[in-house]
């Protein structure tokens, strides 16, 4: 499915124009069925590099590859008709140079149909963002806690308290001036997130930031209760599907062991049914 086939989906400029209006709604998706479930409810869907931890059992996002992003991006695109699709640039696919970033961003968009890319970083990525935008690639920036930098940040900590606030503010200004159409603010204190939202002319999308942001995003497996390895403070569980799924699996296992499954209605008779009753 190409981006142009989804004629009703908003584009980057539509998202930018939502600044200060109705809150933007977004979730991550990695598969076709999940994308189908959220298509009517989200303004944009992010094929996040969280796919590495959520779907592949990696302990961080650092091991996520271009090939993984392309495979999941293609799957998500097949499930979307209405929502815009944004795709994450994986670690080491854009940091080296603007030219490297362009090559990989163009590949992600061409091979998945995504309408924009997201990349992590502030002041240090501004030149790259400007380079991409001027060459036709809409960029969503991601500042505050940037999980691909977990090793230099010293963990998944709140970013921008006290003396750090100025640096996060400078990141927001830099990516906005460089032409990003929106900014994800991850794990940023509420007051600072509100200040950034007030100052920059592009929508802020909060994840562990502030209810005052222009939109909110969560990792879908977190909010559905599918991913239970840990629960960040900023996650609200809107479902408990993990425990429900495990209970169903346990029931299946017990029924198989007790020879209660399959029952008559799940098996085929030796003789074909008469024409009036199909099975
Ligand atoms: O990869 C991801 O899930 C993200 C979050 C901000 C949603 O980047």
mmCIF file of C-alpha atoms and ligand atoms in Angstrom:
data_model
loop_
_atom_site.group_PDB
_atom_site.id
_atom_site.type_symbol
_atom_site.label_atom_id
_atom_site.label_comp_id
_atom_site.label_asym_id
_atom_site.label_seq_id
_atom_site.Cartn_x
_atom_site.Cartn_y
_atom_site.Cartn_z
ATOM 1 C CA UNK A 1 0.000 0.000 0.000
ATOM 2 C CA UNK A 2 1.471 3.357 -0.914
ATOM 3 C CA UNK A 3 0.912 6.634 0.910
ATOM 4 C CA UNK A 4 -0.905 8.050 -2.107
ATOM 5 C CA UNK A 5 -3.429 5.196 -2.057
ATOM 6 C CA UNK A 6 -4.702 6.483 1.304
ATOM 7 C CA UNK A 7 -6.295 9.676 0.027
ATOM 8 C CA UNK A 8 -8.114 10.599 3.240
ATOM 9 C CA UNK A 9 -5.096 10.273 5.539
ATOM 10 C CA UNK A 10 -3.796 13.546 6.976
ATOM 11 C CA UNK A 11 -0.345 14.620 5.857
ATOM 12 C CA UNK A 12 2.422 16.394 7.764
ATOM 13 C CA UNK A 13 0.983 19.818 6.998
ATOM 14 C CA UNK A 14 -2.460 18.753 8.259
ATOM 15 C CA UNK A 15 -0.849 17.606 11.499
ATOM 16 C CA UNK A 16 1.122 20.872 11.778
ATOM 17 C CA UNK A 17 -2.117 22.845 11.282
ATOM 18 C CA UNK A 18 -3.678 21.095 14.286
ATOM 19 C CA UNK A 19 -1.440 23.127 16.646
ATOM 20 C CA UNK A 20 -3.540 24.518 19.477
ATOM 21 C CA UNK A 21 -6.784 22.918 18.215
ATOM 22 C CA UNK A 22 -8.231 19.475 18.959
ATOM 23 C CA UNK A 23 -5.685 17.124 20.634
ATOM 24 C CA UNK A 24 -3.871 14.775 18.266
ATOM 25 C CA UNK A 25 -4.273 11.065 19.010
ATOM 26 C CA UNK A 26 -1.590 8.522 18.238
ATOM 27 C CA UNK A 27 -0.494 4.996 19.109
ATOM 28 C CA UNK A 28 2.286 2.752 17.906
ATOM 29 C CA UNK A 29 1.524 -0.233 15.681
ATOM 30 C CA UNK A 30 3.673 -3.036 14.323
ATOM 31 C CA UNK A 31 1.182 -5.383 12.625
ATOM 32 C CA UNK A 32 -1.728 -5.221 10.169
ATOM 33 C CA UNK A 33 -4.502 -6.312 12.582
ATOM 34 C CA UNK A 34 -3.476 -3.800 15.265
ATOM 35 C CA UNK A 35 -3.236 -1.018 12.659
ATOM 36 C CA UNK A 36 -6.772 -1.927 11.473
ATOM 37 C CA UNK A 37 -8.105 -1.639 15.038
ATOM 38 C CA UNK A 38 -6.707 1.857 15.560
ATOM 39 C CA UNK A 39 -7.148 3.290 12.046
ATOM 40 C CA UNK A 40 -10.488 4.996 12.743
ATOM 41 C CA UNK A 41 -9.380 6.379 16.109
ATOM 42 C CA UNK A 42 -5.907 7.801 15.537
ATOM 43 C CA UNK A 43 -4.743 10.862 13.606
ATOM 44 C CA UNK A 44 -1.405 9.212 12.991
ATOM 45 C CA UNK A 45 0.048 5.799 13.725
ATOM 46 C CA UNK A 46 3.738 5.427 14.544
ATOM 47 C CA UNK A 47 5.677 2.370 13.469
ATOM 48 C CA UNK A 48 7.947 2.816 16.476
ATOM 49 C CA UNK A 49 11.361 1.287 16.951
ATOM 50 C CA UNK A 50 9.866 0.112 20.266
ATOM 51 C CA UNK A 51 8.981 -2.841 18.003
ATOM 52 C CA UNK A 52 12.368 -4.279 18.999
ATOM 53 C CA UNK A 53 11.435 -4.498 22.670
ATOM 54 C CA UNK A 54 7.701 -5.123 22.266
ATOM 55 C CA UNK A 55 7.688 -7.704 19.456
ATOM 56 C CA UNK A 56 11.232 -9.089 19.269
ATOM 57 C CA UNK A 57 12.257 -9.362 22.937
ATOM 58 C CA UNK A 58 15.230 -6.994 22.635
ATOM 59 C CA UNK A 59 16.346 -5.244 25.837
ATOM 60 C CA UNK A 60 16.646 -1.833 24.130
ATOM 61 C CA UNK A 61 15.870 -0.265 20.749
ATOM 62 C CA UNK A 62 19.538 -0.281 19.700
ATOM 63 C CA UNK A 63 19.334 -3.616 17.872
ATOM 64 C CA UNK A 64 16.464 -2.571 15.600
ATOM 65 C CA UNK A 65 17.428 -2.625 11.908
ATOM 66 C CA UNK A 66 16.185 -0.937 8.737
ATOM 67 C CA UNK A 67 14.906 -4.338 7.566
ATOM 68 C CA UNK A 68 12.806 -4.774 10.735
ATOM 69 C CA UNK A 69 11.338 -1.278 10.339
ATOM 70 C CA UNK A 70 10.529 -1.898 6.669
ATOM 71 C CA UNK A 71 8.869 -5.253 7.350
ATOM 72 C CA UNK A 72 6.688 -3.862 10.162
ATOM 73 C CA UNK A 73 6.051 -0.630 8.227
ATOM 74 C CA UNK A 74 4.690 -2.601 5.278
ATOM 75 C CA UNK A 75 2.464 -4.632 7.604
ATOM 76 C CA UNK A 76 1.063 -1.506 9.303
ATOM 77 C CA UNK A 77 0.458 0.240 5.966
ATOM 78 C CA UNK A 78 -1.779 -2.666 4.901
ATOM 79 C CA UNK A 79 -4.005 -1.958 7.915
ATOM 80 C CA UNK A 80 -4.436 1.803 7.487
ATOM 81 C CA UNK A 81 -7.006 3.671 5.405
ATOM 82 C CA UNK A 82 -7.511 6.903 7.351
ATOM 83 C CA UNK A 83 -4.647 7.540 9.743
ATOM 84 C CA UNK A 84 -1.304 8.977 8.680
ATOM 85 C CA UNK A 85 1.642 6.604 9.023
ATOM 86 C CA UNK A 86 4.924 7.845 10.544
ATOM 87 C CA UNK A 87 7.922 5.525 10.784
ATOM 88 C CA UNK A 88 10.898 5.624 13.153
ATOM 89 C CA UNK A 89 14.431 5.796 11.812
ATOM 90 C CA UNK A 90 16.330 3.082 13.688
ATOM 91 C CA UNK A 91 19.552 3.657 15.638
ATOM 92 C CA UNK A 92 22.612 4.246 13.421
ATOM 93 C CA UNK A 93 20.550 4.847 10.273
ATOM 94 C CA UNK A 94 20.745 8.676 10.387
ATOM 95 C CA UNK A 95 23.254 10.022 12.925
ATOM 96 C CA UNK A 96 26.379 9.783 10.733
ATOM 97 C CA UNK A 97 25.515 12.483 8.187
ATOM 98 C CA UNK A 98 22.555 14.232 6.550
ATOM 99 C CA UNK A 99 23.275 12.203 3.379
ATOM 100 C CA UNK A 100 23.057 8.901 5.280
ATOM 101 C CA UNK A 101 19.811 10.114 6.893
ATOM 102 C CA UNK A 102 18.338 11.074 3.510
ATOM 103 C CA UNK A 103 19.232 7.736 1.932
ATOM 104 C CA UNK A 104 17.613 5.732 4.735
ATOM 105 C CA UNK A 105 14.603 8.015 5.240
ATOM 106 C CA UNK A 106 13.849 7.896 1.508
ATOM 107 C CA UNK A 107 14.123 4.093 1.583
ATOM 108 C CA UNK A 108 11.778 3.808 4.583
ATOM 109 C CA UNK A 109 9.179 6.003 2.896
ATOM 110 C CA UNK A 110 9.486 4.422 -0.549
ATOM 111 C CA UNK A 111 9.339 0.821 0.685
ATOM 112 C CA UNK A 112 6.582 1.252 3.298
ATOM 113 C CA UNK A 113 4.417 4.139 2.107
ATOM 114 C CA UNK A 114 5.013 6.081 5.343
ATOM 115 C CA UNK A 115 4.201 9.777 4.987
ATOM 116 C CA UNK A 116 6.931 10.953 7.374
ATOM 117 C CA UNK A 117 9.861 9.745 9.464
ATOM 118 C CA UNK A 118 10.608 10.307 13.134
ATOM 119 C CA UNK A 119 14.138 10.643 14.459
ATOM 120 C CA UNK A 120 15.593 11.234 17.904
ATOM 121 C CA UNK A 121 17.693 14.247 18.857
ATOM 122 C CA UNK A 122 17.559 18.003 19.266
ATOM 123 C CA UNK A 123 20.202 20.652 18.568
ATOM 124 C CA UNK A 124 22.653 18.026 17.270
ATOM 125 C CA UNK A 125 20.137 16.737 14.686
ATOM 126 C CA UNK A 126 18.848 20.139 13.512
ATOM 127 C CA UNK A 127 21.100 20.268 10.453
ATOM 128 C CA UNK A 128 19.960 16.785 9.419
ATOM 129 C CA UNK A 129 16.292 17.675 9.904
ATOM 130 C CA UNK A 130 16.725 20.794 7.733
ATOM 131 C CA UNK A 131 18.489 18.703 5.046
ATOM 132 C CA UNK A 132 15.668 16.128 4.969
ATOM 133 C CA UNK A 133 12.803 18.617 4.999
ATOM 134 C CA UNK A 134 14.320 20.647 2.150
ATOM 135 C CA UNK A 135 14.504 17.442 0.131
ATOM 136 C CA UNK A 136 10.889 16.412 0.607
ATOM 137 C CA UNK A 137 11.006 14.297 3.759
ATOM 138 C CA UNK A 138 8.636 15.419 6.537
ATOM 139 C CA UNK A 139 10.293 14.917 9.925
ATOM 140 C CA UNK A 140 8.747 14.398 13.334
ATOM 141 C CA UNK A 141 11.385 15.158 15.974
ATOM 142 C CA UNK A 142 11.721 13.296 19.290
ATOM 143 C CA UNK A 143 13.393 15.004 22.266
ATOM 144 C CA UNK A 144 13.548 14.660 26.041
ATOM 145 C CA UNK A 145 14.160 10.993 26.790
ATOM 146 C CA UNK A 146 15.527 9.576 23.556
ATOM 147 C CA UNK A 147 15.730 5.805 24.130
ATOM 148 C CA UNK A 148 18.352 5.253 21.406
ATOM 149 C CA UNK A 149 20.744 7.299 23.622
ATOM 150 C CA UNK A 150 20.047 5.236 26.749
ATOM 151 C CA UNK A 151 23.753 4.483 27.133
ATOM 152 C CA UNK A 152 24.826 8.127 27.197
ATOM 153 C CA UNK A 153 21.797 9.300 29.187
ATOM 154 C CA UNK A 154 22.559 6.749 31.908
ATOM 155 C CA UNK A 155 19.123 5.113 31.804
ATOM 156 C CA UNK A 156 15.497 5.903 31.033
ATOM 157 C CA UNK A 157 15.343 8.988 33.292
ATOM 158 C CA UNK A 158 13.125 12.068 33.228
ATOM 159 C CA UNK A 159 14.867 14.708 31.091
ATOM 160 C CA UNK A 160 14.746 18.464 31.679
ATOM 161 C CA UNK A 161 14.473 18.930 35.431
ATOM 162 C CA UNK A 162 16.184 22.010 36.929
ATOM 163 C CA UNK A 163 19.385 22.952 35.111
ATOM 164 C CA UNK A 164 18.625 20.547 32.228
ATOM 165 C CA UNK A 165 15.470 22.455 31.287
ATOM 166 C CA UNK A 166 17.272 25.034 29.154
ATOM 167 C CA UNK A 167 18.906 22.273 27.081
ATOM 168 C CA UNK A 168 15.559 20.584 26.344
ATOM 169 C CA UNK A 169 14.033 23.959 25.475
ATOM 170 C CA UNK A 170 16.949 24.643 23.126
ATOM 171 C CA UNK A 171 16.352 21.231 21.501
ATOM 172 C CA UNK A 172 12.685 22.077 20.939
ATOM 173 C CA UNK A 173 13.515 25.440 19.378
ATOM 174 C CA UNK A 174 16.237 23.921 17.184
ATOM 175 C CA UNK A 175 14.110 21.120 15.696
ATOM 176 C CA UNK A 176 11.186 23.476 15.163
ATOM 177 C CA UNK A 177 13.401 26.077 13.429
ATOM 178 C CA UNK A 178 14.886 23.274 11.302
ATOM 179 C CA UNK A 179 11.462 22.480 9.866
ATOM 180 C CA UNK A 180 10.146 19.511 11.865
ATOM 181 C CA UNK A 181 6.337 19.361 11.584
ATOM 182 C CA UNK A 182 5.842 18.137 15.166
ATOM 183 C CA UNK A 183 7.841 17.057 18.223
ATOM 184 C CA UNK A 184 7.468 14.053 20.490
ATOM 185 C CA UNK A 185 8.294 15.051 24.082
ATOM 186 C CA UNK A 186 9.163 11.952 26.091
ATOM 187 C CA UNK A 187 9.527 11.915 29.877
ATOM 188 C CA UNK A 188 9.749 15.701 30.244
ATOM 189 C CA UNK A 189 8.387 17.426 33.396
ATOM 190 C CA UNK A 190 4.897 18.845 32.993
ATOM 191 C CA UNK A 191 5.832 22.519 33.409
ATOM 192 C CA UNK A 192 8.603 22.328 30.825
ATOM 193 C CA UNK A 193 6.362 20.430 28.383
ATOM 194 C CA UNK A 194 3.749 23.183 28.775
ATOM 195 C CA UNK A 195 6.374 25.874 28.196
ATOM 196 C CA UNK A 196 7.625 24.151 25.021
ATOM 197 C CA UNK A 197 4.058 23.667 23.799
ATOM 198 C CA UNK A 198 3.387 27.349 24.349
ATOM 199 C CA UNK A 199 6.607 28.503 22.634
ATOM 200 C CA UNK A 200 7.008 26.372 19.532
ATOM 201 C CA UNK A 201 4.697 26.836 16.542
ATOM 202 C CA UNK A 202 4.415 23.074 15.838
ATOM 203 C CA UNK A 203 2.371 20.438 17.704
ATOM 204 C CA UNK A 204 3.962 18.721 20.692
ATOM 205 C CA UNK A 205 3.067 15.062 21.191
ATOM 206 C CA UNK A 206 3.485 13.972 24.786
ATOM 207 C CA UNK A 207 4.501 10.600 26.180
ATOM 208 C CA UNK A 208 5.143 11.077 29.873
ATOM 209 C CA UNK A 209 4.995 14.861 29.380
ATOM 210 C CA UNK A 210 1.854 16.996 29.968
ATOM 211 C CA UNK A 211 -1.873 16.863 29.394
ATOM 212 C CA UNK A 212 -1.327 20.340 27.903
ATOM 213 C CA UNK A 213 0.629 18.943 24.923
ATOM 214 C CA UNK A 214 -1.015 19.240 21.505
ATOM 215 C CA UNK A 215 -1.379 15.463 21.356
ATOM 216 C CA UNK A 216 -0.561 12.207 23.132
ATOM 217 C CA UNK A 217 1.041 8.937 22.064
ATOM 218 C CA UNK A 218 1.476 5.604 23.853
ATOM 219 C CA UNK A 219 2.982 2.270 22.931
ATOM 220 C CA UNK A 220 -0.072 0.181 22.083
ATOM 221 C CA UNK A 221 1.092 -2.974 23.847
ATOM 222 C CA UNK A 222 1.634 -0.925 27.039
ATOM 223 C CA UNK A 223 -1.831 0.632 27.070
ATOM 224 C CA UNK A 224 -3.539 -2.659 26.210
ATOM 225 C CA UNK A 225 -1.673 -4.507 28.966
ATOM 226 C CA UNK A 226 0.021 -6.863 26.497
ATOM 227 C CA UNK A 227 3.556 -5.786 27.425
ATOM 228 C CA UNK A 228 3.890 -6.532 31.125
ATOM 229 C CA UNK A 229 7.672 -6.815 31.625
ATOM 230 C CA UNK A 230 7.505 -3.348 33.257
ATOM 231 C CA UNK A 231 5.096 -0.394 33.365
ATOM 232 C CA UNK A 232 6.469 3.144 33.115
ATOM 233 C CA UNK A 233 4.654 5.699 35.346
ATOM 234 C CA UNK A 234 3.313 7.495 32.261
ATOM 235 C CA UNK A 235 1.461 4.436 30.961
ATOM 236 C CA UNK A 236 -2.226 4.040 31.709
ATOM 237 C CA UNK A 237 -3.482 0.515 31.149
ATOM 238 C CA UNK A 238 -6.746 0.745 29.223
ATOM 239 C CA UNK A 239 -6.907 -3.052 29.007
ATOM 240 C CA UNK A 240 -5.391 -6.154 30.603
ATOM 241 C CA UNK A 241 -5.096 -8.232 27.430
ATOM 242 C CA UNK A 242 -1.867 -9.986 28.421
ATOM 243 C CA UNK A 243 -3.386 -11.746 31.462
ATOM 244 C CA UNK A 244 -6.582 -12.414 29.451
ATOM 245 C CA UNK A 245 -4.544 -14.009 26.643
ATOM 246 C CA UNK A 246 -2.596 -16.158 29.101
ATOM 247 C CA UNK A 247 -5.805 -17.328 30.779
ATOM 248 C CA UNK A 248 -7.182 -18.362 27.355
ATOM 249 C CA UNK A 249 -3.963 -20.251 26.544
ATOM 250 C CA UNK A 250 -4.057 -22.005 29.921
ATOM 251 C CA UNK A 251 -7.706 -23.023 29.328
ATOM 252 C CA UNK A 252 -6.798 -24.408 25.888
ATOM 253 C CA UNK A 253 -3.893 -26.393 27.375
ATOM 254 C CA UNK A 254 -6.100 -27.823 30.128
ATOM 255 C CA UNK A 255 -8.850 -28.810 27.662
ATOM 256 C CA UNK A 256 -6.363 -30.532 25.333
ATOM 257 C CA UNK A 257 -4.843 -32.471 28.244
ATOM 258 C CA UNK A 258 -8.312 -33.480 29.451
ATOM 259 C CA UNK A 259 -9.368 -34.449 25.870
ATOM 260 C CA UNK A 260 -12.181 -31.881 26.039
ATOM 261 C CA UNK A 261 -10.931 -30.110 22.899
ATOM 262 C CA UNK A 262 -11.723 -30.469 20.057
ATOM 263 C CA UNK A 263 -15.434 -31.028 20.745
ATOM 264 C CA UNK A 264 -17.885 -32.529 18.206
ATOM 265 C CA UNK A 265 -18.538 -29.140 16.570
ATOM 266 C CA UNK A 266 -14.830 -28.657 15.801
ATOM 267 C CA UNK A 267 -14.386 -32.029 14.035
ATOM 268 C CA UNK A 268 -15.452 -33.365 10.634
ATOM 269 C CA UNK A 269 -17.880 -36.271 10.188
ATOM 270 C CA UNK A 270 -16.703 -39.328 8.217
ATOM 271 C CA UNK A 271 -19.508 -38.753 5.709
ATOM 272 C CA UNK A 272 -19.992 -35.336 4.039
ATOM 273 C CA UNK A 273 -23.054 -33.490 5.399
ATOM 274 C CA UNK A 274 -26.236 -33.454 3.342
ATOM 275 C CA UNK A 275 -26.600 -30.484 0.940
ATOM 276 C CA UNK A 276 -28.816 -28.499 3.323
ATOM 277 C CA UNK A 277 -26.304 -28.531 6.247
ATOM 278 C CA UNK A 278 -22.748 -27.476 5.452
ATOM 279 C CA UNK A 279 -19.815 -28.060 7.822
HETATM 280 O O1 LIG B 1 9.222 3.809 19.336
HETATM 281 C C1 LIG B 1 8.328 4.291 20.031
HETATM 282 O O2 LIG B 1 7.424 3.588 20.480
HETATM 283 C C2 LIG B 1 8.361 5.725 20.312
HETATM 284 C C3 LIG B 1 7.428 6.319 21.318
HETATM 285 C C4 LIG B 1 7.609 7.777 21.437
HETATM 286 C C5 LIG B 1 6.008 6.040 21.160
HETATM 287 O O3 LIG B 1 9.155 6.406 19.749
#
